[in-house]
PDB file of C-alpha atoms in Angstrom:
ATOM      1  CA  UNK D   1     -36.583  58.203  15.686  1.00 36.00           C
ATOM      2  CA  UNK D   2     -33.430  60.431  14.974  1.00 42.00           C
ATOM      3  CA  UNK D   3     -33.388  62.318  18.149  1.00 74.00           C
ATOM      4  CA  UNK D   4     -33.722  61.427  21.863  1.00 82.00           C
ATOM      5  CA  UNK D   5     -33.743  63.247  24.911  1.00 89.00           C
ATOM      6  CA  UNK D   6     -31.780  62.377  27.606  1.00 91.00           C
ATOM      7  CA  UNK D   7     -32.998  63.423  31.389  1.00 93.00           C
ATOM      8  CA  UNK D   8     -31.893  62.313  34.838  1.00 95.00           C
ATOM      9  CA  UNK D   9     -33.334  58.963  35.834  1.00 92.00           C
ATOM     10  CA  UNK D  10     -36.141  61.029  37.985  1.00 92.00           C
ATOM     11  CA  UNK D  11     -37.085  63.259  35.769  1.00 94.00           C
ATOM     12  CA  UNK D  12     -40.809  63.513  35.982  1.00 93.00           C
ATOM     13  CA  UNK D  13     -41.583  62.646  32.223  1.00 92.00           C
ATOM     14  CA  UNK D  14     -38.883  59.138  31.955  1.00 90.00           C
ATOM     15  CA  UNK D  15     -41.722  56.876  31.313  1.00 91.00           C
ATOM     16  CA  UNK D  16     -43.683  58.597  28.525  1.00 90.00           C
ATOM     17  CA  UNK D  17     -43.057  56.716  25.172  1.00 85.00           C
ATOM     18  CA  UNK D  18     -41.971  60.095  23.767  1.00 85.00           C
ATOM     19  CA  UNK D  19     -41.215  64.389  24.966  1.00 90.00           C
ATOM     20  CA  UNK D  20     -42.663  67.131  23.033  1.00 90.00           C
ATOM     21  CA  UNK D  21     -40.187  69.642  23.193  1.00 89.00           C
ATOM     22  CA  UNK D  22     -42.340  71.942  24.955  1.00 92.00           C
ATOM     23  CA  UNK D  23     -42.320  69.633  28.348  1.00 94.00           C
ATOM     24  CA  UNK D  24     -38.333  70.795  28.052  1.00 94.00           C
ATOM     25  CA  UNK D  25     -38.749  74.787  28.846  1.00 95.00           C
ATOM     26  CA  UNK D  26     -37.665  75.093  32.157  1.00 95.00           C
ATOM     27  CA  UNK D  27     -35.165  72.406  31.618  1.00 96.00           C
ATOM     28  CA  UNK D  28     -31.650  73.565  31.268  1.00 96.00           C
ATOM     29  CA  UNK D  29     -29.762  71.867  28.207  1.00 95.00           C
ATOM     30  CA  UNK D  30     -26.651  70.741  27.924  1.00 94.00           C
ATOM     31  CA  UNK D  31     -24.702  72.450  24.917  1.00 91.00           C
ATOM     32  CA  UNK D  32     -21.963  70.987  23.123  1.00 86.00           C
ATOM     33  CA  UNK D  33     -18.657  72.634  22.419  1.00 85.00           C
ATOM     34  CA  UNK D  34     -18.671  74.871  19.280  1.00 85.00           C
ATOM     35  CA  UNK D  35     -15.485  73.981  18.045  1.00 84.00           C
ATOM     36  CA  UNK D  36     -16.595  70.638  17.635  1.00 79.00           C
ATOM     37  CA  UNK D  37     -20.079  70.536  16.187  1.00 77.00           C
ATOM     38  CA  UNK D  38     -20.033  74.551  15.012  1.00 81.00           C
ATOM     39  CA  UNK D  39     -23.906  75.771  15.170  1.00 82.00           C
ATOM     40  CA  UNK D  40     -25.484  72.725  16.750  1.00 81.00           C
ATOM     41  CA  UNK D  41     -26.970  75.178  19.829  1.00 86.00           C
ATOM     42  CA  UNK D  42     -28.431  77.767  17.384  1.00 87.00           C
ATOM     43  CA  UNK D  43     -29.935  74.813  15.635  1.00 83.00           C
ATOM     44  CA  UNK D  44     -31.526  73.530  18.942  1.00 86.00           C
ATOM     45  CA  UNK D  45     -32.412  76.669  19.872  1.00 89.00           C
ATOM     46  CA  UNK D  46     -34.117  77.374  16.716  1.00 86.00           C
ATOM     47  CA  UNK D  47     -36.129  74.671  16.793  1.00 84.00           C
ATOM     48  CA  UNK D  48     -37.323  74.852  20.494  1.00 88.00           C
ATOM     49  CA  UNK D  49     -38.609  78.262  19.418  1.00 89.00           C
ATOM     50  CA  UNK D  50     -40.353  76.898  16.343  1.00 86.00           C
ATOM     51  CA  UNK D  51     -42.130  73.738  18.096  1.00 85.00           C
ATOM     52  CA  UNK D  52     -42.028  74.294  21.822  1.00 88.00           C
ATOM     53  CA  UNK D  53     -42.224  78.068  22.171  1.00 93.00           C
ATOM     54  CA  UNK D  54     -39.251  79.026  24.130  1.00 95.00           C
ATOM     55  CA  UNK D  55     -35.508  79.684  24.109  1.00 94.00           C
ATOM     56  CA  UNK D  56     -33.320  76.949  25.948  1.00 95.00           C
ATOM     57  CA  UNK D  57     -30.994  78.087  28.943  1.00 95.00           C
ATOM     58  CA  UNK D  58     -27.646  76.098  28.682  1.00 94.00           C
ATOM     59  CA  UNK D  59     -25.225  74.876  30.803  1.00 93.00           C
ATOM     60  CA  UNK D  60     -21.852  73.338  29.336  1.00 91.00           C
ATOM     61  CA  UNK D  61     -19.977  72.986  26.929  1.00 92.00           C
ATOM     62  CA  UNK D  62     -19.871  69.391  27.143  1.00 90.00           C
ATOM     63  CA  UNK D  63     -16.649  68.094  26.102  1.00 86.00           C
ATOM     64  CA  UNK D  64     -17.365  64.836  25.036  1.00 82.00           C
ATOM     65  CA  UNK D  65     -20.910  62.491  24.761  1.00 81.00           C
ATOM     66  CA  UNK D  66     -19.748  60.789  28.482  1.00 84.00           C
ATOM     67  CA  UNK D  67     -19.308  64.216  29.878  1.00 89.00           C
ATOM     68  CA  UNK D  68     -22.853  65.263  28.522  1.00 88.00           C
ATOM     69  CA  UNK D  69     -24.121  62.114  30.253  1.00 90.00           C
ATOM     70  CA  UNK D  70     -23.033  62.770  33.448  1.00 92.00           C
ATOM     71  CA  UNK D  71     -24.059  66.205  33.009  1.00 94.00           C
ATOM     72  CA  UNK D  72     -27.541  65.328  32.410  1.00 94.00           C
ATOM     73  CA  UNK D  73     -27.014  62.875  35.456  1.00 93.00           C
ATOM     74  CA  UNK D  74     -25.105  65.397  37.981  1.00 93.00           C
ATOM     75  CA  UNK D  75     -26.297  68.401  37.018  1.00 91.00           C
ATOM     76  CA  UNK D  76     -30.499  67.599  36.186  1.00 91.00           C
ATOM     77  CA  UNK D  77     -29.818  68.679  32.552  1.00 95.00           C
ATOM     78  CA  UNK D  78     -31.271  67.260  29.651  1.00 95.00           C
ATOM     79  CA  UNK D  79     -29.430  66.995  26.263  1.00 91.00           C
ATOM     80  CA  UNK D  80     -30.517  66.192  22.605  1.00 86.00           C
ATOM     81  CA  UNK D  81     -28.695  63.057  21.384  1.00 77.00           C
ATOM     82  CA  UNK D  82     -28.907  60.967  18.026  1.00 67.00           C
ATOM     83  CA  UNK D  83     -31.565  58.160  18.313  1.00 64.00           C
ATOM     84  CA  UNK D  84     -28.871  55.187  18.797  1.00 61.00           C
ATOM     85  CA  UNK D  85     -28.677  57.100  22.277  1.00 63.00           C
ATOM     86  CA  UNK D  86     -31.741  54.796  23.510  1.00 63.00           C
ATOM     87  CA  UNK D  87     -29.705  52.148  24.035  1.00 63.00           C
ATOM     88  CA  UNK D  88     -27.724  53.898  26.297  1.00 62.00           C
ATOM     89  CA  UNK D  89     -26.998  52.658  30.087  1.00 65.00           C
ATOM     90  CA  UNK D  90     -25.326  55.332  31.509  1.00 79.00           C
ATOM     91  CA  UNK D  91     -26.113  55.407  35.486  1.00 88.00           C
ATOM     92  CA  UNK D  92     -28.432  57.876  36.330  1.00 92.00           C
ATOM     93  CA  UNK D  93     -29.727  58.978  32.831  1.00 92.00           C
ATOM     94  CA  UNK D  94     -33.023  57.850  30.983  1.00 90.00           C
ATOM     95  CA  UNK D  95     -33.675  58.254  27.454  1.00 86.00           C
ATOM     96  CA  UNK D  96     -37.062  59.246  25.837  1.00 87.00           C
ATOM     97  CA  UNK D  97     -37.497  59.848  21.843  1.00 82.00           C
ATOM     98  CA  UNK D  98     -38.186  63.224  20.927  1.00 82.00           C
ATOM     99  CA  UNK D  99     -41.807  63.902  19.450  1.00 82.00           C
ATOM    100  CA  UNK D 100     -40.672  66.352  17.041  1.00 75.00           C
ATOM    101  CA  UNK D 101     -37.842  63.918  15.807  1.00 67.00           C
ATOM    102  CA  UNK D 102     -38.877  65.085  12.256  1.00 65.00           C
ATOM    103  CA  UNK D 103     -38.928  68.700  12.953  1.00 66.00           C
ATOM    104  CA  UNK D 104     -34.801  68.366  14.361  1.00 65.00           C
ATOM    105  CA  UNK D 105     -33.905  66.741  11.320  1.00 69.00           C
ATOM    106  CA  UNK D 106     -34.900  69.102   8.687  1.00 68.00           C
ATOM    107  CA  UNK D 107     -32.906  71.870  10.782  1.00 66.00           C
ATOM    108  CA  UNK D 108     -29.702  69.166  11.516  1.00 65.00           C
ATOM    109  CA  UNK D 109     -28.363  66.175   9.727  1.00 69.00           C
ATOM    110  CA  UNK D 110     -29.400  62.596  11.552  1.00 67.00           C
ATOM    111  CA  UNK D 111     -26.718  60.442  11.899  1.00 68.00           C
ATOM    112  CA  UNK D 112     -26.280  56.816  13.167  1.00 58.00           C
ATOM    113  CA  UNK D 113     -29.177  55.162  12.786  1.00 70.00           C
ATOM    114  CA  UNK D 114     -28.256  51.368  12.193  1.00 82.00           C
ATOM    115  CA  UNK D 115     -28.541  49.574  15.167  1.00 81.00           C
ATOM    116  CA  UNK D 116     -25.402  46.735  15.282  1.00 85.00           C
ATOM    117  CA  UNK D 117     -27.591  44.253  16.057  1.00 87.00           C
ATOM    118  CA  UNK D 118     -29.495  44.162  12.820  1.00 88.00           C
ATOM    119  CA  UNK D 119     -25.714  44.228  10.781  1.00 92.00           C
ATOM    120  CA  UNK D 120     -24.940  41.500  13.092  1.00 92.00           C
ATOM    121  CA  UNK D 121     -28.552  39.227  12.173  1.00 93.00           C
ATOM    122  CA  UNK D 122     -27.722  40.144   8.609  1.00 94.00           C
ATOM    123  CA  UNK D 123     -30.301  38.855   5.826  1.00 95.00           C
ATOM    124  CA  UNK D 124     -34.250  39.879   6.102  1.00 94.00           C
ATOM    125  CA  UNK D 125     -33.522  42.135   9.433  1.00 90.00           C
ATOM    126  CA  UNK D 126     -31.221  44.150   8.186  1.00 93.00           C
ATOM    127  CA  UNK D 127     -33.224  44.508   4.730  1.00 93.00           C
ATOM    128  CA  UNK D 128     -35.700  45.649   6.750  1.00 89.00           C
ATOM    129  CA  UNK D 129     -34.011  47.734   9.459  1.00 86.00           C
ATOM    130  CA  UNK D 130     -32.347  49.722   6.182  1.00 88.00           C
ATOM    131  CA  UNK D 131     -35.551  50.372   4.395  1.00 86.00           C
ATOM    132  CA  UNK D 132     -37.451  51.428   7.314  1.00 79.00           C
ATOM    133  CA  UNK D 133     -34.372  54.080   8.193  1.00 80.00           C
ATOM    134  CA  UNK D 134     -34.569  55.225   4.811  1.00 82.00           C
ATOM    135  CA  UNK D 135     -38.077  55.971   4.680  1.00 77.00           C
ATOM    136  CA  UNK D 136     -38.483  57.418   8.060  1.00 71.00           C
ATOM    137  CA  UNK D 137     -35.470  59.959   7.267  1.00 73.00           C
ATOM    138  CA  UNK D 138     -36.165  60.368   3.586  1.00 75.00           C
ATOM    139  CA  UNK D 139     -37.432  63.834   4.041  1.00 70.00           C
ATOM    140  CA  UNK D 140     -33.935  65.897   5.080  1.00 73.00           C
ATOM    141  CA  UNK D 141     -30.530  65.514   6.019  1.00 75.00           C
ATOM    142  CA  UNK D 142     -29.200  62.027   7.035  1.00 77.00           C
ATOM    143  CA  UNK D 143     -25.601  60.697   7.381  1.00 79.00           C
ATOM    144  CA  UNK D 144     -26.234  56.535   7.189  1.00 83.00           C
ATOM    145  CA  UNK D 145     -24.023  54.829   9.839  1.00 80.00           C
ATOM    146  CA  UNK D 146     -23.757  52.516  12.795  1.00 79.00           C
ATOM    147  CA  UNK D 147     -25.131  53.669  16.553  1.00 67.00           C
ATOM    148  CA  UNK D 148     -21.912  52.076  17.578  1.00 67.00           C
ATOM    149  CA  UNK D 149     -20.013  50.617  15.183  1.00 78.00           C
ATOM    150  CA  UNK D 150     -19.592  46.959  13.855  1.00 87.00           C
ATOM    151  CA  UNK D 151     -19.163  44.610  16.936  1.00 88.00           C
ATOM    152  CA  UNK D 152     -16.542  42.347  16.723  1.00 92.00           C
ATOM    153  CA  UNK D 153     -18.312  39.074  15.979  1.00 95.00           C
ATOM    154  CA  UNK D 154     -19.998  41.058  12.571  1.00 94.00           C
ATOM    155  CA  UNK D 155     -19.464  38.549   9.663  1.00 96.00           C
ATOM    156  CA  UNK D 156     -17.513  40.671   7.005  1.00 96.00           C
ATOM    157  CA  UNK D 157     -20.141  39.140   4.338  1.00 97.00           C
ATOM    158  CA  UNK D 158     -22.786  41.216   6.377  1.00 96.00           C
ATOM    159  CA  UNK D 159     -20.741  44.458   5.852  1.00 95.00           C
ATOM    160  CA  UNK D 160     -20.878  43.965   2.086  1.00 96.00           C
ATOM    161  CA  UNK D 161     -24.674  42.890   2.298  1.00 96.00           C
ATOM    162  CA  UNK D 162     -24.974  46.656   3.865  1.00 95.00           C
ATOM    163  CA  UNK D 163     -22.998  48.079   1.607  1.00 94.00           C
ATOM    164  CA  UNK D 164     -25.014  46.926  -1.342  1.00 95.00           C
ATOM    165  CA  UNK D 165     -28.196  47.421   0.331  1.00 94.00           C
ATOM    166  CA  UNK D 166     -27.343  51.476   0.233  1.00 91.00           C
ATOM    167  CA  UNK D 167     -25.548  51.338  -3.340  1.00 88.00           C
TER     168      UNK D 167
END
């Protein structure tokens, strides 16, 4: 999915297999600073209108993606984050896809979708793990990169293999 929510790790709704956006509107979201990703918080708030019926409250500006985690942890905040975010093992922070993944994404650009893993495995996974991005994000914005980067071990060979997979 190309969005996630995260929630504090006792949030009542941590163990559904995905949040409509509605379940979010008397939750208070964490907004990100301006300067750094201009119009991100009218774009969230747009879409929480269209698809959940209500206007966010905010809390923030979160300086940086750790400092959103821990206010999401700290402060029982919950925060939009790309998808790669379900990987994430902050203390006291769960993350849930968003239902309405594919309503975000025609409002803001997806990016980092590749999970390292599938680089890493190279051949028929990370055929696969490239089509099935491209075909679940076909319909709107999408920036094509790595949740976290190429980990060290990453054969170069399966850098190139991406490279020509998305050529």
């Amino acid at each position: 999915l190309p969005r996630a929510v995260a929630l504090p790790e006792q949030h009542p709704v941590r163990k559904q297999n995905s949040i409509h956006l509605a379940q979010l509107k008397n939750e208070v979201f964490v907004t990100s600073d301006e300067a750094q990703v201009p119009g991100l918080n009218r774009r969230i708030s747009a879409v929480c209108w269209k698809h959940g019926k209500f206007r966010p409250k905010y809390a923030g500006p979160a300086l940086n993606l750790a400092d959103g985690l821990q206010m999401v942890a700290n402060e029982n905040a919950v925060a939009i984050f790309p998808s790669f975010m379900r990987h994430n093992t902050a203390t006291g922070v769960t993350i849930v896809p968003l239902a309405e993944a594919a309503a975000l994404q025609r409002v803001m650009p997806v990016q980092g979708n590749l999970d390292p893993i599938a680089l890493l495995a190279g051949g028929k996974a990370l055929a696969q793990a490239v089509g099935d991005i491209r075909r679940a994000l076909a319909g709107g914005s999408h920036v094509f990169n790595l949740g976290h980067g190429v980990l060290p071990e990453t054969p170069p060979e399966h850098v190139a293999e991406l490279a020509r997979l998305l050529a």
